Amino acid sequence: MISVYKITLDTQRSDYQVILDGVRKGDTGTRRVEIQLTEAGNPLQLPEECFITMWVTLPNGNVSYSTCELENSVIVHIFRTSELAVPGDVLCEVRVTDSSRATLVSPRFKIRVSDILQDDRVIESSNEYSALTEAIADMQMKGEAAVEAAKNANMAAGEANTSAGQAREAAQNANEAAEEVRALLPGKATTYVLQWTE
């Protein structure tokens, strides 16, 4: 799933010799360029022992570089995501350095990076919600409802415990009163003892 661009750059010509179209912001590992350097139209033979870098200037002014491969004197590079991260014209050039540190800088070429329809990193306006935002809001509402239900349950349990305690206390008071009556009227009063059961 790699799109390959095969281009030729003449080292005896200036200006931007090639523009690569069809590139999209965020393309990752899918844009490969194969560069044949020429001299007055003749293929330039590059030494096997050399160090090749691709220098890129993004539309926002950021500059980055990464290494290239050499295959049969053809320079090969797969663009990184960061090199295609900003829509607009990306400026590129290749630098070839041999073992004696002699350096050849290629003519420049452009990559025309198009924007994409949706970028998940973009903050949406206040009256628009992504699916993720709606899901988070829904979870928050459910969480608040659960907290409120727990509070109500705790209040009901507290009220139930209070009512049970009051009933237990009333039964105990009745039993104490019955004991006092029986003590005052021994053998003449029938008392009923209330027992509290839970």
Tab-separated table of N, CA, C and O in Angstrom, residues 9-100:
chain	number	residue	atom	x	y	z
A	9	LEU	N	16.066	14.635	-11.005
A	9	LEU	CA	16.509	15.986	-10.666
A	9	LEU	C	17.866	16.222	-11.317
A	9	LEU	O	18.812	15.462	-11.091
A	10	ASP	N	17.919	17.273	-12.128
A	10	ASP	CA	19.168	17.587	-12.841
A	10	ASP	C	19.987	18.565	-12.007
A	10	ASP	O	19.529	19.678	-11.709
A	11	THR	N	21.198	18.153	-11.667
A	11	THR	CA	22.047	18.980	-10.796
A	11	THR	C	22.566	20.232	-11.495
A	11	THR	O	23.144	21.100	-10.837
A	12	GLN	N	22.348	20.342	-12.791
A	12	GLN	CA	22.788	21.544	-13.511
A	12	GLN	C	21.627	22.481	-13.818
A	12	GLN	O	21.769	23.422	-14.605
A	13	ARG	N	20.504	22.199	-13.205
A	13	ARG	CA	19.355	23.087	-13.339
A	13	ARG	C	18.936	23.575	-11.957
A	13	ARG	O	19.197	22.927	-10.943
A	14	SER	N	18.279	24.717	-11.937
A	14	SER	CA	17.851	25.293	-10.662
A	14	SER	C	16.335	25.269	-10.557
A	14	SER	O	15.646	24.649	-11.366
A	15	ASP	N	15.833	25.977	-9.563
A	15	ASP	CA	14.398	26.092	-9.308
A	15	ASP	C	13.812	24.732	-8.895
A	15	ASP	O	14.526	23.748	-8.745
A	16	TYR	N	12.496	24.736	-8.717
A	16	TYR	CA	11.796	23.513	-8.323
A	16	TYR	C	11.441	22.739	-9.587
A	16	TYR	O	10.609	23.158	-10.391
A	17	GLN	N	12.076	21.607	-9.746
A	17	GLN	CA	11.939	20.858	-10.987
A	17	GLN	C	10.735	19.918	-10.999
A	17	GLN	O	10.248	19.562	-12.069
A	18	VAL	N	10.261	19.520	-9.825
A	18	VAL	CA	9.167	18.551	-9.742
A	18	VAL	C	8.221	18.947	-8.620
A	18	VAL	O	8.656	19.444	-7.566
A	19	ILE	N	6.923	18.738	-8.825
A	19	ILE	CA	5.921	18.888	-7.764
A	19	ILE	C	5.181	17.561	-7.638
A	19	ILE	O	4.640	17.039	-8.615
A	20	LEU	N	5.182	17.004	-6.433
A	20	LEU	CA	4.484	15.752	-6.170
A	20	LEU	C	3.085	16.068	-5.646
A	20	LEU	O	2.942	16.711	-4.606
A	21	ASP	N	2.075	15.603	-6.365
A	21	ASP	CA	0.689	15.843	-5.969
A	21	ASP	C	0.068	14.575	-5.377
A	21	ASP	O	0.643	13.492	-5.453
A	22	GLY	N	-1.138	14.757	-4.818
A	22	GLY	CA	-1.891	13.610	-4.311
A	22	GLY	C	-1.556	13.201	-2.899
A	22	GLY	O	-2.106	12.225	-2.382
A	23	VAL	N	-0.663	13.935	-2.253
A	23	VAL	CA	-0.267	13.606	-0.881
A	23	VAL	C	-1.266	14.218	0.086
A	23	VAL	O	-1.731	15.349	-0.107
A	24	ARG	N	-1.605	13.464	1.134
A	24	ARG	CA	-2.564	13.933	2.130
A	24	ARG	C	-1.889	14.106	3.485
A	24	ARG	O	-0.981	13.342	3.839
A	25	LYS	N	-2.347	15.101	4.207
A	25	LYS	CA	-1.859	15.316	5.571
A	25	LYS	C	-2.057	14.051	6.400
A	25	LYS	O	-3.135	13.472	6.412
A	26	GLY	N	-0.998	13.629	7.078
A	26	GLY	CA	-1.110	12.457	7.939
A	26	GLY	C	-0.788	11.146	7.264
A	26	GLY	O	-0.827	10.093	7.908
A	27	ASP	N	-0.476	11.160	5.953
A	27	ASP	CA	-0.045	9.924	5.293
A	27	ASP	C	1.135	9.337	6.073
A	27	ASP	O	2.084	10.053	6.411
A	28	THR	N	1.071	8.055	6.345
A	28	THR	CA	2.090	7.424	7.184
A	28	THR	C	2.672	6.197	6.491
A	28	THR	O	1.964	5.210	6.269
A	29	GLY	N	3.944	6.274	6.129
A	29	GLY	CA	4.631	5.145	5.535
A	29	GLY	C	4.095	4.718	4.185
A	29	GLY	O	4.312	3.571	3.765
A	30	THR	N	3.391	5.610	3.483
A	30	THR	CA	2.751	5.236	2.217
A	30	THR	C	3.216	6.084	1.038
A	30	THR	O	2.722	5.901	-0.075
A	31	ARG	N	4.146	7.009	1.253
A	31	ARG	CA	4.619	7.881	0.172
A	31	ARG	C	6.136	7.689	0.007
A	31	ARG	O	6.922	8.104	0.847
A	32	ARG	N	6.492	7.032	-1.087
A	32	ARG	CA	7.901	6.718	-1.360
A	32	ARG	C	8.340	7.477	-2.609
A	32	ARG	O	7.626	7.518	-3.618
A	33	VAL	N	9.521	8.086	-2.519
A	33	VAL	CA	10.069	8.782	-3.667
A	33	VAL	C	11.378	8.104	-4.072
A	33	VAL	O	12.184	7.717	-3.216
A	34	GLU	N	11.551	7.904	-5.377
A	34	GLU	CA	12.788	7.350	-5.931
A	34	GLU	C	13.390	8.414	-6.838
A	34	GLU	O	12.773	8.813	-7.839
A	35	ILE	N	14.570	8.891	-6.464
A	35	ILE	CA	15.163	10.050	-7.129
A	35	ILE	C	16.402	9.630	-7.918
A	35	ILE	O	17.348	9.056	-7.360
A	36	GLN	N	16.360	9.933	-9.196
A	36	GLN	CA	17.542	9.749	-10.047
A	36	GLN	C	18.179	11.117	-10.277
A	36	GLN	O	17.566	12.004	-10.878
A	37	LEU	N	19.388	11.287	-9.767
A	37	LEU	CA	20.107	12.533	-10.011
A	37	LEU	C	20.800	12.436	-11.367
A	37	LEU	O	21.385	11.400	-11.722
A	38	THR	N	20.718	13.530	-12.122
A	38	THR	CA	21.375	13.577	-13.428
A	38	THR	C	22.261	14.814	-13.524
A	38	THR	O	22.155	15.753	-12.715
A	39	GLU	N	23.121	14.793	-14.513
A	39	GLU	CA	23.994	15.931	-14.787
A	39	GLU	C	23.888	16.226	-16.276
A	39	GLU	O	24.351	15.433	-17.103
A	40	ALA	N	23.204	17.330	-16.597
A	40	ALA	CA	22.944	17.692	-18.001
A	40	ALA	C	22.223	16.557	-18.719
A	40	ALA	O	22.495	16.251	-19.881
A	41	GLY	N	21.315	15.909	-17.982
A	41	GLY	CA	20.509	14.859	-18.577
A	41	GLY	C	21.092	13.474	-18.471
A	41	GLY	O	20.412	12.486	-18.776
A	42	ASN	N	22.343	13.346	-18.042
A	42	ASN	CA	22.992	12.041	-17.922
A	42	ASN	C	22.930	11.553	-16.474
A	42	ASN	O	23.179	12.336	-15.548
A	43	PRO	N	22.605	10.267	-16.260
A	43	PRO	CA	22.524	9.745	-14.887
A	43	PRO	C	23.832	9.949	-14.128
A	43	PRO	O	24.921	9.734	-14.671
A	44	LEU	N	23.696	10.378	-12.907
A	44	LEU	CA	24.856	10.629	-12.063
A	44	LEU	C	25.090	9.403	-11.195
A	44	LEU	O	24.196	8.953	-10.461
A	45	GLN	N	26.280	8.839	-11.284
A	45	GLN	CA	26.619	7.663	-10.499
A	45	GLN	C	27.084	8.097	-9.113
A	45	GLN	O	28.065	8.816	-8.967
A	46	LEU	N	26.360	7.647	-8.117
A	46	LEU	CA	26.690	8.000	-6.730
A	46	LEU	C	27.513	6.884	-6.105
A	46	LEU	O	27.266	5.702	-6.373
A	47	PRO	N	28.474	7.246	-5.267
A	47	PRO	CA	29.307	6.215	-4.629
A	47	PRO	C	28.490	5.387	-3.634
A	47	PRO	O	27.590	5.902	-2.975
A	48	GLU	N	28.817	4.108	-3.561
A	48	GLU	CA	28.107	3.249	-2.623
A	48	GLU	C	28.337	3.685	-1.182
A	48	GLU	O	27.450	3.585	-0.338
A	49	GLU	N	29.546	4.152	-0.892
A	49	GLU	CA	29.873	4.619	0.451
A	49	GLU	C	29.551	6.102	0.558
A	49	GLU	O	30.401	6.966	0.327
A	50	CYS	N	28.324	6.388	0.869
A	50	CYS	CA	27.920	7.789	1.037
A	50	CYS	C	26.772	7.866	2.042
A	50	CYS	O	26.114	6.860	2.337
A	51	PHE	N	26.580	9.065	2.569
A	51	PHE	CA	25.525	9.321	3.538
A	51	PHE	C	24.539	10.298	2.900
A	51	PHE	O	24.924	11.391	2.478
A	52	ILE	N	23.262	9.900	2.837
A	52	ILE	CA	22.259	10.703	2.131
A	52	ILE	C	21.157	11.106	3.096
A	52	ILE	O	20.612	10.263	3.826
A	53	THR	N	20.804	12.380	3.080
A	53	THR	CA	19.725	12.883	3.936
A	53	THR	C	18.714	13.668	3.108
A	53	THR	O	19.064	14.314	2.119
A	54	MET	N	17.465	13.566	3.536
A	54	MET	CA	16.374	14.345	2.939
A	54	MET	C	16.057	15.496	3.887
A	54	MET	O	15.703	15.275	5.054
A	55	TRP	N	16.190	16.717	3.382
A	55	TRP	CA	15.877	17.905	4.178
A	55	TRP	C	14.522	18.446	3.743
A	55	TRP	O	14.247	18.592	2.552
A	56	VAL	N	13.682	18.735	4.735
A	56	VAL	CA	12.300	19.128	4.469
A	56	VAL	C	11.974	20.400	5.244
A	56	VAL	O	12.259	20.501	6.440
A	57	THR	N	11.372	21.367	4.554
A	57	THR	CA	10.857	22.568	5.214
A	57	THR	C	9.346	22.575	5.073
A	57	THR	O	8.819	22.606	3.951
A	58	LEU	N	8.651	22.549	6.214
A	58	LEU	CA	7.190	22.509	6.209
A	58	LEU	C	6.612	23.909	5.998
A	58	LEU	O	7.311	24.913	6.223
A	59	PRO	N	5.341	24.003	5.610
A	59	PRO	CA	4.720	25.325	5.405
A	59	PRO	C	4.744	26.212	6.648
A	59	PRO	O	4.677	27.439	6.525
A	60	ASN	N	4.812	25.609	7.845
A	60	ASN	CA	4.847	26.414	9.067
A	60	ASN	C	6.268	26.854	9.430
A	60	ASN	O	6.473	27.482	10.473
A	61	GLY	N	7.249	26.519	8.586
A	61	GLY	CA	8.626	26.947	8.825
A	61	GLY	C	9.495	25.925	9.528
A	61	GLY	O	10.718	26.094	9.592
A	62	ASN	N	8.909	24.876	10.062
A	62	ASN	CA	9.693	23.841	10.741
A	62	ASN	C	10.553	23.092	9.725
A	62	ASN	O	10.125	22.825	8.600
A	63	VAL	N	11.766	22.744	10.154
A	63	VAL	CA	12.710	22.035	9.288
A	63	VAL	C	13.072	20.706	9.937
A	63	VAL	O	13.293	20.630	11.150
A	64	SER	N	13.103	19.663	9.130
A	64	SER	CA	13.514	18.354	9.639
A	64	SER	C	14.325	17.634	8.580
A	64	SER	O	14.304	18.014	7.397
A	65	TYR	N	15.050	16.620	9.002
A	65	TYR	CA	15.782	15.812	8.032
A	65	TYR	C	15.760	14.364	8.488
A	65	TYR	O	15.607	14.044	9.667
A	66	SER	N	15.885	13.462	7.517
A	66	SER	CA	15.916	12.030	7.798
A	66	SER	C	16.777	11.351	6.750
A	66	SER	O	17.058	11.918	5.691
A	67	THR	N	17.212	10.151	7.044
A	67	THR	CA	18.134	9.458	6.155
A	67	THR	C	17.406	8.822	4.968
A	67	THR	O	16.209	8.534	5.030
A	68	CYS	N	18.168	8.616	3.907
A	68	CYS	CA	17.661	7.957	2.707
A	68	CYS	C	18.489	6.707	2.431
A	68	CYS	O	19.584	6.529	2.962
A	69	GLU	N	17.967	5.860	1.558
A	69	GLU	CA	18.687	4.669	1.116
A	69	GLU	C	19.175	4.888	-0.316
A	69	GLU	O	18.650	5.736	-1.054
A	70	LEU	N	20.182	4.106	-0.698
A	70	LEU	CA	20.704	4.162	-2.055
A	70	LEU	C	20.569	2.787	-2.690
A	70	LEU	O	21.107	1.804	-2.185
A	71	GLU	N	19.840	2.722	-3.808
A	71	GLU	CA	19.631	1.465	-4.520
A	71	GLU	C	20.007	1.650	-5.987
A	71	GLU	O	19.278	2.300	-6.743
A	72	ASN	N	21.186	1.103	-6.361
A	72	ASN	CA	21.656	1.204	-7.748
A	72	ASN	C	21.714	2.659	-8.214
A	72	ASN	O	21.201	3.006	-9.290
A	73	SER	N	22.313	3.503	-7.377
A	73	SER	CA	22.481	4.935	-7.652
A	73	SER	C	21.161	5.707	-7.684
A	73	SER	O	21.122	6.855	-8.153
A	74	VAL	N	20.095	5.088	-7.215
A	74	VAL	CA	18.805	5.772	-7.093
A	74	VAL	C	18.541	6.031	-5.611
A	74	VAL	O	18.635	5.115	-4.777
A	75	ILE	N	18.236	7.270	-5.273
A	75	ILE	CA	17.967	7.647	-3.878
A	75	ILE	C	16.523	7.298	-3.549
A	75	ILE	O	15.592	7.676	-4.265
A	76	VAL	N	16.336	6.594	-2.443
A	76	VAL	CA	15.007	6.125	-2.039
A	76	VAL	C	14.674	6.681	-0.657
A	76	VAL	O	15.496	6.607	0.264
A	77	HIS	N	13.481	7.206	-0.546
A	77	HIS	CA	13.049	7.752	0.749
A	77	HIS	C	11.547	7.543	0.919
A	77	HIS	O	10.771	7.781	-0.007
A	78	ILE	N	11.146	7.084	2.108
A	78	ILE	CA	9.731	7.007	2.478
A	78	ILE	C	9.472	8.115	3.484
A	78	ILE	O	10.104	8.158	4.543
A	79	PHE	N	8.560	9.007	3.152
A	79	PHE	CA	8.325	10.174	3.988
A	79	PHE	C	7.668	9.794	5.311
A	79	PHE	O	6.757	8.959	5.357
A	80	ARG	N	8.140	10.429	6.365
A	80	ARG	CA	7.590	10.222	7.693
A	80	ARG	C	6.320	11.052	7.879
A	80	ARG	O	6.096	12.022	7.164
A	81	THR	N	5.521	10.669	8.872
A	81	THR	CA	4.283	11.404	9.144
A	81	THR	C	4.561	12.870	9.448
A	81	THR	O	3.851	13.764	8.990
A	82	SER	N	5.614	13.134	10.233
A	82	SER	CA	5.934	14.513	10.614
A	82	SER	C	6.321	15.371	9.416
A	82	SER	O	6.162	16.596	9.432
A	83	GLU	N	6.818	14.740	8.348
A	83	GLU	CA	7.214	15.496	7.168
A	83	GLU	C	6.013	15.874	6.301
A	83	GLU	O	6.133	16.712	5.407
A	84	LEU	N	4.868	15.237	6.570
A	84	LEU	CA	3.642	15.511	5.813
A	84	LEU	C	2.526	15.967	6.742
A	84	LEU	O	1.354	15.739	6.483
A	85	ALA	N	2.897	16.617	7.834
A	85	ALA	CA	1.929	16.940	8.883
A	85	ALA	C	1.195	18.251	8.676
A	85	ALA	O	0.181	18.505	9.337
A	86	VAL	N	1.693	19.095	7.762
A	86	VAL	CA	1.109	20.434	7.591
A	86	VAL	C	0.678	20.613	6.131
A	86	VAL	O	1.484	20.430	5.216
A	87	PRO	N	-0.592	20.972	5.904
A	87	PRO	CA	-1.056	21.194	4.527
A	87	PRO	C	-0.323	22.359	3.872
A	87	PRO	O	0.041	23.336	4.519
A	88	GLY	N	-0.097	22.218	2.570
A	88	GLY	CA	0.599	23.258	1.829
A	88	GLY	C	1.772	22.674	1.066
A	88	GLY	O	1.906	21.457	0.926
A	89	ASP	N	2.650	23.542	0.567
A	89	ASP	CA	3.820	23.095	-0.193
A	89	ASP	C	4.981	22.793	0.744
A	89	ASP	O	5.477	23.682	1.450
A	90	VAL	N	5.404	21.536	0.743
A	90	VAL	CA	6.562	21.101	1.524
A	90	VAL	C	7.778	21.140	0.605
A	90	VAL	O	7.766	20.543	-0.486
A	91	LEU	N	8.823	21.854	1.018
A	91	LEU	CA	10.023	22.020	0.201
A	91	LEU	C	11.044	20.956	0.568
A	91	LEU	O	11.329	20.744	1.753
A	92	CYS	N	11.616	20.301	-0.461
A	92	CYS	CA	12.523	19.181	-0.198
A	92	CYS	C	13.811	19.320	-1.004
A	92	CYS	O	13.802	19.815	-2.140
A	93	GLU	N	14.902	18.849	-0.421
A	93	GLU	CA	16.151	18.700	-1.146
A	93	GLU	C	16.940	17.553	-0.527
A	93	GLU	O	16.745	17.207	0.647
A	94	VAL	N	17.818	16.971	-1.317
A	94	VAL	CA	18.626	15.829	-0.881
A	94	VAL	C	20.087	16.255	-0.797
A	94	VAL	O	20.579	16.996	-1.669
A	95	ARG	N	20.774	15.773	0.238
A	95	ARG	CA	22.200	16.065	0.391
A	95	ARG	C	22.959	14.741	0.432
A	95	ARG	O	22.655	13.860	1.249
A	96	VAL	N	23.949	14.633	-0.449
A	96	VAL	CA	24.756	13.412	-0.559
A	96	VAL	C	26.175	13.736	-0.112
A	96	VAL	O	26.826	14.621	-0.694
A	97	THR	N	26.658	13.025	0.894
A	97	THR	CA	28.006	13.242	1.418
A	97	THR	C	28.804	11.949	1.275
A	97	THR	O	28.367	10.889	1.767
A	98	ASP	N	29.982	12.041	0.618
A	98	ASP	CA	30.788	10.826	0.427
A	98	ASP	C	31.800	10.669	1.551
A	98	ASP	O	31.809	11.455	2.518
A	99	SER	N	32.649	9.667	1.435
A	99	SER	CA	33.603	9.345	2.505
A	99	SER	C	34.630	10.442	2.731
A	99	SER	O	35.221	10.550	3.814
A	100	SER	N	34.885	11.286	1.715
A	100	SER	CA	35.835	12.392	1.868
A	100	SER	C	35.145	13.652	2.378
A	100	SER	O	35.752	14.712	2.435
